[in-house]
Amino acid sequence: MTAYKDLSKEELLELKSGLEAQFEEVKAKGLKLDMSRGKPSADQLNLSMGMMDTLTSGVDLTCEDGVDCRNYGGLDGIDEAKQLLADMMEVPKDNVIIFGNSSLNVMYDTVARAMTHGIMGSTPWCKLDKVKFLCPVPGYDRHFAITEHFGIEMINVPMTSTGPDMDMVEKLVSSDPAIKGIWCVPKYSNPQGITYSDETVFRFANLKPAAEDFRIFWDNAYCVHHLYEDKQDYLIEILMECKKAGNPDMVYKFSSTSKISFPGSGIAAMAASDANLEDIRSTMRVQTIGHDKVNQLRHVRFFGDIHGIVEHMKKHADILRPKFETVLEVLERELGGLEIGSWIAPRGGYFISFDALDGCAKAIVAKAKEAGVVMTGAGATFPYGKDPHDSNIRIAPSYPTPEELAVAAEVFVLSVKLASVDKILETK
Amino acid sequence: MTAYKDLSKEELLELKSGLEAQFEEVKAKGLKLDMSRGKPSADQLNLSMGMMDTLTSGVDLTCEDGVDCRNYGGLDGIDEAKQLLADMMEVPKDNVIIFGNSSLNVMYDTVARAMTHGIMGSTPWCKLDKVKFLCPVPGYDRHFAITEHFGIEMINVPMTSTGPDMDMVEKLVSSDPAIKGIWCVPKYSNPQGITYSDETVFRFANLKPAAEDFRIFWDNAYCVHHLYEDKQDYLIEILMECKKAGNPDMVYKFSSTSKISFPGSGIAAMAASDANLEDIRSTMRVQTIGHDKVNQLRHVRFFGDIHGIVEHMKKHADILRPKFETVLEVLERELGGLEIGSWIAPRGGYFISFDALDGCAKAIVAKAKEAGVVMTGAGATFPYGKDPHDSNIRIAPSYPTPEELAVAAEVFVLSVKLASVDKILETK
């Protein structure tokens, strides 16, 4: 394979005309494929249908502590659901609150609460002139949407292969009291599939923030979402690390069963120090009488315990793995050696992150769309939707069938080649 | 019956000694009864257990529009749930958003959103020096807790037999731009069981607020919660009245199935104008990917349609009616003619409101507690927990069994008598 940049203008033009012919053929097929969102497939949802049979009219819906799950009460979750999610989040049961169906909603509420009421007695953020968040990039668009919604200034921090650039994080967090938080997806990160190294977690736990109300928003969305049984990433548990470092209150951990049971009907949880949880409960008491305990019990009765979740996730992996491998195989086969893009083969999570030549991401996504393949919008992985290099594209292989995926991946690499040829031609 | 106030000091002292003897007897029984919260009984919850069998592993969870209920999406609810709740709320389907399990949470979020983002482009309330709410009293403690939590100043408006004092509401709302809302439970109100008259609703719809972002928070929690088939209150539908009056955006309607299906696992809804709903959706898009659609579908499959809900509510009424009648019978038999308290016999809802002699409510609640009967805290029906007359007590007859309730009611009237004798003796 010759790298595109080493081709002559004539060679590139010839290549382009061949690629364009291929593209017209593909376009003629009238495809309708979607690799835009990290959405489980119907096959994956079917794995949890047994949950529907756990609570029927003949079943006693009383919790272990005697509470009738159907009635009011149970502000922060039923004990057995706390235990299940605590084990998944690797924290003590008493450091967990169970919420409704959406951890995103919990994160939104956490920021909203800080805006109107501050954190553990600090000044409400809405009373401050400026509030800033650090945003490791590329990252999760819905995180960035929350901070943007509340007018919080977002500062890009580059991701490395071991997590965010910690030199930059340390420097900014320790010097600027307006920096109140950082968005993290520490395991199988969205979109790169990177797991933060031990050193990165250690450095997070040992931050010396200028703001007393600085919090790490640790969205461990993919904590048990491995693709392989034998190749798994390990992440140091940060709540304990923070406690050891004398920063017990510095982190909010989030997780949910959205990509374990049902995306719309799972249960979400938050883990934090006693002081943080009491602060949160004081608002929750006003906000609701309690979340859906029947659904909490349904999850507990179906999974039993953390081992049940681990076994269940192997079934998800069996469905997802071939899809990831299909995409990776096409990327390697079609783009290897061309030096027009790079990617990481993740061991878990829901995405493959693709870095195109600078200035090509938008053109690639547009090209793929022209041929009927919807990708996540270029720029979406950056705050304000602005990728300064116009380079990063998030590939979500979970939803299409393997057959659809093979076709979609071919369309994608073709789009990459076309956009790259055009870009390189500009310089010849 | 001679009114207590007409008894001589000697007669009162003799009466008191008899009541005290009675009280000691009751106390010796070591009762543990609870009339404090509007919590359905287990019998009522059992009415909905069939819902647990509607969605089993063999059932297709696809909505009418082809959406897979189990997956992400469906921000504002599935169509068939909108239709069901719209019929219950007497509004068009397109004017409804379906939320999670708690209408209280929806109300909290509505105030929180106004604090941080304003309403339809208005200045966020957190940027204003002063925000005020009108609070018809007695009213619902959890409403008042929300506005108190956000530092909103609450102004008492007396309830009359036809709803809030509308002269006062009109005067305040039209003259003070800091008044941004009013809490209403317009049908079978909490705690009095009063339904707003046609004229009251008409006057609400025709308010001329000084604040463009003034909203009526219309919590129609008891819309189908009748106690009798033949004696029902009717409430004019306010969304349409507001539209007719040229105030289409002035009202937020709230409701839920909490006291229809399961208090912890029902579905909540909001109804408002297109412009209001679009304003709300613009925040919701950031806040969540969607609420629990499986539970929405479960409700639709169980109830079928609004007729199903109406029939279902008759079963609730059959359980609740004897409980209300037990309490009312004891009140009438034991307190009738004594002029030491007044109450209204409601035709629906969850409460009986009792007005004691001024300065007696706290003493009565304390007395009842001494004998093992927990009432809603005196003052709870007023903002900041402060009943200026220390007179109102909310009685919640739904949770205890009829047998327990008969005993609890006897304890209550005994407590009323004792506290009243003491109060009147002060003046002799």
mmCIF file of C-alpha atoms in Angstrom, chain B residues 68-331:
data_model
loop_
_atom_site.group_PDB
_atom_site.id
_atom_site.type_symbol
_atom_site.label_atom_id
_atom_site.label_comp_id
_atom_site.label_asym_id
_atom_site.label_seq_id
_atom_site.Cartn_x
_atom_site.Cartn_y
_atom_site.Cartn_z
ATOM 1 C CA ASP B 68 -39.569 -0.655 19.972
ATOM 2 C CA CYS B 69 -40.562 0.396 23.493
ATOM 3 C CA ARG B 70 -37.497 -1.221 24.994
ATOM 4 C CA ASN B 71 -34.921 0.906 23.213
ATOM 5 C CA TYR B 72 -33.807 4.529 23.462
ATOM 6 C CA GLY B 73 -35.939 7.355 22.134
ATOM 7 C CA GLY B 74 -39.488 8.601 22.414
ATOM 8 C CA LEU B 75 -38.614 11.770 24.299
ATOM 9 C CA ASP B 76 -42.129 12.867 25.157
ATOM 10 C CA GLY B 77 -43.907 9.543 25.407
ATOM 11 C CA ILE B 78 -45.495 6.908 23.215
ATOM 12 C CA ASP B 79 -48.589 7.898 21.273
ATOM 13 C CA GLU B 80 -50.980 5.488 22.921
ATOM 14 C CA ALA B 81 -49.949 6.639 26.419
ATOM 15 C CA LYS B 82 -50.432 10.244 25.346
ATOM 16 C CA GLN B 83 -53.927 9.375 24.167
ATOM 17 C CA LEU B 84 -54.796 7.623 27.426
ATOM 18 C CA LEU B 85 -53.563 10.422 29.651
ATOM 19 C CA ALA B 86 -54.914 13.128 27.331
ATOM 20 C CA ASP B 87 -58.383 11.640 27.668
ATOM 21 C CA MET B 88 -57.963 11.547 31.422
ATOM 22 C CA MET B 89 -56.811 15.164 31.434
ATOM 23 C CA GLU B 90 -59.509 16.178 28.945
ATOM 24 C CA VAL B 91 -57.101 17.747 26.462
ATOM 25 C CA PRO B 92 -55.956 16.948 22.905
ATOM 26 C CA LYS B 93 -53.289 14.243 22.632
ATOM 27 C CA ASP B 94 -50.801 16.641 21.087
ATOM 28 C CA ASN B 95 -50.927 18.845 24.150
ATOM 29 C CA VAL B 96 -49.566 16.118 26.413
ATOM 30 C CA ILE B 97 -46.067 15.012 27.384
ATOM 31 C CA ILE B 98 -45.580 11.759 29.272
ATOM 32 C CA PHE B 99 -42.858 11.713 31.918
ATOM 33 C CA GLY B 100 -41.566 9.224 34.475
ATOM 34 C CA ASN B 101 -43.234 7.921 37.625
ATOM 35 C CA SER B 102 -43.803 11.164 39.506
ATOM 36 C CA SER B 103 -45.830 14.269 38.690
ATOM 37 C CA LEU B 104 -44.233 15.912 41.722
ATOM 38 C CA ASN B 105 -40.893 15.473 39.954
ATOM 39 C CA VAL B 106 -42.383 17.092 36.846
ATOM 40 C CA MET B 107 -43.550 20.074 38.902
ATOM 41 C CA TYR B 108 -40.151 20.343 40.582
ATOM 42 C CA ASP B 109 -38.443 20.247 37.187
ATOM 43 C CA THR B 110 -40.836 22.879 35.868
ATOM 44 C CA VAL B 111 -39.903 25.296 38.645
ATOM 45 C CA ALA B 112 -36.202 24.355 38.362
ATOM 46 C CA ARG B 113 -36.271 25.038 34.607
ATOM 47 C CA ALA B 114 -37.900 28.433 35.161
ATOM 48 C CA MET B 115 -35.197 29.230 37.718
ATOM 49 C CA THR B 116 -32.296 28.492 35.372
ATOM 50 C CA HIS B 117 -33.803 29.163 31.939
ATOM 51 C CA GLY B 118 -36.934 31.207 32.415
ATOM 52 C CA ILE B 119 -40.174 30.438 30.609
ATOM 53 C CA MET B 120 -40.505 30.838 26.847
ATOM 54 C CA GLY B 121 -37.653 33.321 26.670
ATOM 55 C CA SER B 122 -38.296 35.268 29.855
ATOM 56 C CA THR B 123 -35.546 36.150 32.329
ATOM 57 C CA PRO B 124 -34.471 33.119 34.391
ATOM 58 C CA TRP B 125 -36.083 33.460 37.804
ATOM 59 C CA CYS B 126 -32.706 32.975 39.519
ATOM 60 C CA LYS B 127 -31.640 36.291 37.971
ATOM 61 C CA LEU B 128 -34.539 38.177 39.559
ATOM 62 C CA ASP B 129 -34.402 39.829 42.968
ATOM 63 C CA LYS B 130 -37.697 38.375 44.036
ATOM 64 C CA VAL B 131 -40.005 35.623 42.828
ATOM 65 C CA LYS B 132 -43.355 34.987 44.506
ATOM 66 C CA PHE B 133 -46.006 32.280 44.314
ATOM 67 C CA LEU B 134 -49.577 32.357 45.490
ATOM 68 C CA CYS B 135 -50.509 29.437 47.707
ATOM 69 C CA PRO B 136 -54.182 28.674 48.318
ATOM 70 C CA VAL B 137 -54.406 27.496 51.932
ATOM 71 C CA PRO B 138 -54.838 24.971 53.282
ATOM 72 C CA GLY B 139 -52.927 23.204 50.497
ATOM 73 C CA TYR B 140 -50.442 20.490 49.618
ATOM 74 C CA ASP B 141 -47.226 20.496 51.652
ATOM 75 C CA ARG B 142 -45.073 19.048 48.849
ATOM 76 C CA HIS B 143 -46.064 21.912 46.535
ATOM 77 C CA PHE B 144 -45.001 24.430 49.139
ATOM 78 C CA ALA B 145 -41.749 22.522 49.747
ATOM 79 C CA ILE B 146 -40.750 22.985 46.096
ATOM 80 C CA THR B 147 -41.228 26.746 46.072
ATOM 81 C CA GLU B 148 -39.585 27.062 49.483
ATOM 82 C CA HIS B 149 -36.604 25.011 48.227
ATOM 83 C CA PHE B 150 -36.033 27.515 45.442
ATOM 84 C CA GLY B 151 -36.318 30.507 47.753
ATOM 85 C CA ILE B 152 -39.607 31.625 46.228
ATOM 86 C CA GLU B 153 -41.695 33.794 48.542
ATOM 87 C CA MET B 154 -45.077 32.236 49.217
ATOM 88 C CA ILE B 155 -48.223 34.259 49.802
ATOM 89 C CA ASN B 156 -51.224 32.617 51.447
ATOM 90 C CA VAL B 157 -54.562 32.907 49.656
ATOM 91 C CA PRO B 158 -57.556 31.640 51.623
ATOM 92 C CA MET B 159 -59.634 28.843 50.131
ATOM 93 C CA THR B 160 -63.387 29.290 49.961
ATOM 94 C CA SER B 161 -66.011 26.672 49.227
ATOM 95 C CA THR B 162 -65.627 27.436 45.492
ATOM 96 C CA GLY B 163 -61.829 27.569 45.320
ATOM 97 C CA PRO B 164 -59.215 30.198 46.157
ATOM 98 C CA ASP B 165 -60.351 33.723 47.000
ATOM 99 C CA MET B 166 -60.381 34.970 43.404
ATOM 100 C CA ASP B 167 -60.717 38.650 44.319
ATOM 101 C CA MET B 168 -57.385 38.386 46.068
ATOM 102 C CA VAL B 169 -55.816 36.263 43.292
ATOM 103 C CA GLU B 170 -56.900 38.719 40.583
ATOM 104 C CA LYS B 171 -55.681 41.714 42.526
ATOM 105 C CA LEU B 172 -52.272 40.274 43.335
ATOM 106 C CA VAL B 173 -51.587 38.636 39.967
ATOM 107 C CA SER B 174 -52.493 41.735 37.985
ATOM 108 C CA SER B 175 -50.483 44.130 40.138
ATOM 109 C CA ASP B 176 -47.252 42.356 41.067
ATOM 110 C CA PRO B 177 -44.887 41.182 38.292
ATOM 111 C CA ALA B 178 -42.863 39.225 40.856
ATOM 112 C CA ILE B 179 -45.783 36.807 41.199
ATOM 113 C CA LYS B 180 -44.895 34.023 38.791
ATOM 114 C CA GLY B 181 -47.237 31.247 39.744
ATOM 115 C CA ILE B 182 -49.991 29.771 41.853
ATOM 116 C CA TRP B 183 -50.297 26.217 43.166
ATOM 117 C CA CYS B 184 -53.728 24.718 42.541
ATOM 118 C CA VAL B 185 -55.309 21.339 43.235
ATOM 119 C CA PRO B 186 -58.532 22.204 41.467
ATOM 120 C CA LYS B 187 -60.524 19.020 41.958
ATOM 121 C CA TYR B 188 -61.113 17.318 45.290
ATOM 122 C CA SER B 189 -58.428 19.640 46.602
ATOM 123 C CA ASN B 190 -55.757 18.561 49.019
ATOM 124 C CA PRO B 191 -56.748 18.674 51.865
ATOM 125 C CA GLN B 192 -60.327 20.035 51.733
ATOM 126 C CA GLY B 193 -61.785 18.030 48.852
ATOM 127 C CA ILE B 194 -63.116 21.220 47.280
ATOM 128 C CA THR B 195 -63.638 21.400 43.520
ATOM 129 C CA TYR B 196 -63.197 24.810 41.943
ATOM 130 C CA SER B 197 -66.488 26.234 40.682
ATOM 131 C CA ASP B 198 -67.103 27.097 37.033
ATOM 132 C CA GLU B 199 -66.781 30.754 37.914
ATOM 133 C CA THR B 200 -63.460 30.188 39.648
ATOM 134 C CA VAL B 201 -62.023 28.382 36.622
ATOM 135 C CA PHE B 202 -63.376 31.100 34.347
ATOM 136 C CA ARG B 203 -61.747 33.784 36.473
ATOM 137 C CA PHE B 204 -58.466 31.851 36.469
ATOM 138 C CA ALA B 205 -58.511 31.621 32.679
ATOM 139 C CA ASN B 206 -59.185 35.337 32.420
ATOM 140 C CA LEU B 207 -56.449 36.539 34.736
ATOM 141 C CA LYS B 208 -54.422 39.493 33.492
ATOM 142 C CA PRO B 209 -51.037 38.789 35.007
ATOM 143 C CA ALA B 210 -48.486 41.559 35.391
ATOM 144 C CA ALA B 211 -45.782 38.950 34.670
ATOM 145 C CA GLU B 212 -45.707 37.514 31.146
ATOM 146 C CA ASP B 213 -44.169 34.356 32.616
ATOM 147 C CA PHE B 214 -46.907 33.861 35.203
ATOM 148 C CA ARG B 215 -48.190 30.291 35.142
ATOM 149 C CA ILE B 216 -51.039 28.514 36.892
ATOM 150 C CA PHE B 217 -49.665 25.235 38.266
ATOM 151 C CA TRP B 218 -52.839 23.173 37.903
ATOM 152 C CA ASP B 219 -52.185 19.884 39.682
ATOM 153 C CA ASN B 220 -55.217 17.834 38.757
ATOM 154 C CA ALA B 221 -54.052 14.954 40.921
ATOM 155 C CA TYR B 222 -57.563 13.699 41.679
ATOM 156 C CA CYS B 223 -59.228 14.143 38.300
ATOM 157 C CA VAL B 224 -60.864 10.702 38.241
ATOM 158 C CA HIS B 225 -60.699 10.002 41.951
ATOM 159 C CA HIS B 226 -64.385 10.062 42.841
ATOM 160 C CA LEU B 227 -65.828 8.433 45.933
ATOM 161 C CA TYR B 228 -69.344 8.097 44.552
ATOM 162 C CA GLU B 229 -70.801 7.072 41.226
ATOM 163 C CA ASP B 230 -73.865 9.226 41.624
ATOM 164 C CA LYS B 231 -72.361 12.254 43.338
ATOM 165 C CA GLN B 232 -69.425 13.560 41.360
ATOM 166 C CA ASP B 233 -67.843 16.952 41.082
ATOM 167 C CA TYR B 234 -67.253 18.410 37.631
ATOM 168 C CA LEU B 235 -64.369 20.700 36.820
ATOM 169 C CA ILE B 236 -64.224 22.938 33.760
ATOM 170 C CA GLU B 237 -61.185 22.081 31.603
ATOM 171 C CA ILE B 238 -58.828 24.989 32.029
ATOM 172 C CA LEU B 239 -56.506 24.629 29.041
ATOM 173 C CA MET B 240 -59.380 25.303 26.662
ATOM 174 C CA GLU B 241 -60.744 28.090 28.885
ATOM 175 C CA CYS B 242 -57.346 29.799 28.809
ATOM 176 C CA LYS B 243 -57.234 29.454 25.034
ATOM 177 C CA LYS B 244 -60.703 30.975 24.731
ATOM 178 C CA ALA B 245 -59.676 33.829 27.006
ATOM 179 C CA GLY B 246 -56.643 34.636 24.862
ATOM 180 C CA ASN B 247 -54.278 33.246 27.520
ATOM 181 C CA PRO B 248 -53.313 29.950 25.869
ATOM 182 C CA ASP B 249 -49.900 29.740 27.545
ATOM 183 C CA MET B 250 -50.936 30.644 31.076
ATOM 184 C CA VAL B 251 -51.460 27.157 32.513
ATOM 185 C CA TYR B 252 -49.423 24.016 33.170
ATOM 186 C CA LYS B 253 -51.606 21.007 33.929
ATOM 187 C CA PHE B 254 -50.186 18.034 35.825
ATOM 188 C CA SER B 255 -51.552 14.591 36.487
ATOM 189 C CA SER B 256 -50.425 11.016 37.027
ATOM 190 C CA THR B 257 -51.610 7.475 37.554
ATOM 191 C CA SER B 258 -49.937 7.298 40.967
ATOM 192 C CA LYS B 259 -53.235 6.757 42.768
ATOM 193 C CA ILE B 260 -54.719 4.801 39.867
ATOM 194 C CA SER B 261 -52.130 2.091 39.255
ATOM 195 C CA PHE B 262 -49.101 2.093 41.569
ATOM 196 C CA PRO B 263 -47.922 5.132 43.583
ATOM 197 C CA GLY B 264 -44.251 4.376 42.962
ATOM 198 C CA SER B 265 -44.587 2.993 39.456
ATOM 199 C CA GLY B 266 -47.227 4.940 37.622
ATOM 200 C CA ILE B 267 -46.794 7.400 34.777
ATOM 201 C CA ALA B 268 -46.964 11.169 35.049
ATOM 202 C CA ALA B 269 -48.077 13.670 32.450
ATOM 203 C CA MET B 270 -48.192 17.358 31.765
ATOM 204 C CA ALA B 271 -50.588 19.190 29.476
ATOM 205 C CA ALA B 272 -50.041 22.681 28.133
ATOM 206 C CA SER B 273 -50.128 24.795 24.992
ATOM 207 C CA ASP B 274 -47.943 23.936 21.980
ATOM 208 C CA ALA B 275 -45.628 26.840 22.777
ATOM 209 C CA ASN B 276 -45.194 25.767 26.392
ATOM 210 C CA LEU B 277 -44.573 22.152 25.438
ATOM 211 C CA GLU B 278 -41.977 23.120 22.852
ATOM 212 C CA ASP B 279 -40.247 25.228 25.485
ATOM 213 C CA ILE B 280 -40.227 22.225 27.807
ATOM 214 C CA ARG B 281 -39.077 19.776 25.138
ATOM 215 C CA SER B 282 -36.087 21.995 24.381
ATOM 216 C CA THR B 283 -34.865 21.301 27.923
ATOM 217 C CA MET B 284 -35.987 17.683 27.995
ATOM 218 C CA ARG B 285 -33.838 16.928 24.948
ATOM 219 C CA VAL B 286 -30.802 17.807 27.044
ATOM 220 C CA GLN B 287 -32.083 16.189 30.211
ATOM 221 C CA THR B 288 -32.927 12.701 29.002
ATOM 222 C CA ILE B 289 -33.207 10.456 25.987
ATOM 223 C CA GLY B 290 -36.667 9.493 27.111
ATOM 224 C CA HIS B 291 -38.718 8.144 29.992
ATOM 225 C CA ASP B 292 -39.702 4.540 30.634
ATOM 226 C CA LYS B 293 -41.742 3.588 27.578
ATOM 227 C CA VAL B 294 -42.207 -0.027 28.649
ATOM 228 C CA ASN B 295 -44.101 1.167 31.704
ATOM 229 C CA GLN B 296 -46.142 3.486 29.511
ATOM 230 C CA LEU B 297 -47.079 0.562 27.292
ATOM 231 C CA ARG B 298 -47.862 -1.568 30.358
ATOM 232 C CA HIS B 299 -50.395 1.032 31.466
ATOM 233 C CA VAL B 300 -51.980 1.275 28.037
ATOM 234 C CA ARG B 301 -52.279 -2.481 27.646
ATOM 235 C CA PHE B 302 -53.829 -2.791 31.117
ATOM 236 C CA PHE B 303 -56.350 0.045 31.023
ATOM 237 C CA GLY B 304 -57.018 0.005 27.294
ATOM 238 C CA ASP B 305 -58.610 3.415 27.245
ATOM 239 C CA ILE B 306 -60.159 6.081 29.448
ATOM 240 C CA HIS B 307 -63.245 3.928 30.004
ATOM 241 C CA GLY B 308 -60.930 1.318 31.480
ATOM 242 C CA ILE B 309 -59.600 3.898 33.892
ATOM 243 C CA VAL B 310 -63.094 5.037 34.854
ATOM 244 C CA GLU B 311 -64.176 1.475 35.598
ATOM 245 C CA HIS B 312 -60.963 0.850 37.522
ATOM 246 C CA MET B 313 -61.516 3.936 39.658
ATOM 247 C CA LYS B 314 -64.907 2.594 40.759
ATOM 248 C CA LYS B 315 -63.038 -0.263 42.414
ATOM 249 C CA HIS B 316 -60.795 2.212 44.224
ATOM 250 C CA ALA B 317 -63.913 4.118 45.302
ATOM 251 C CA ASP B 318 -65.474 0.966 46.702
ATOM 252 C CA ILE B 319 -62.456 0.538 48.967
ATOM 253 C CA LEU B 320 -62.059 4.204 49.917
ATOM 254 C CA ARG B 321 -65.700 5.213 50.389
ATOM 255 C CA PRO B 322 -66.339 3.175 53.568
ATOM 256 C CA LYS B 323 -63.141 4.580 55.064
ATOM 257 C CA PHE B 324 -64.185 8.162 54.460
ATOM 258 C CA GLU B 325 -67.650 7.374 55.774
ATOM 259 C CA THR B 326 -66.231 5.804 58.914
ATOM 260 C CA VAL B 327 -64.246 8.918 59.736
ATOM 261 C CA LEU B 328 -67.118 11.254 58.849
ATOM 262 C CA GLU B 329 -69.543 9.236 60.933
ATOM 263 C CA VAL B 330 -67.291 9.460 63.996
ATOM 264 C CA LEU B 331 -66.733 13.197 63.466
#
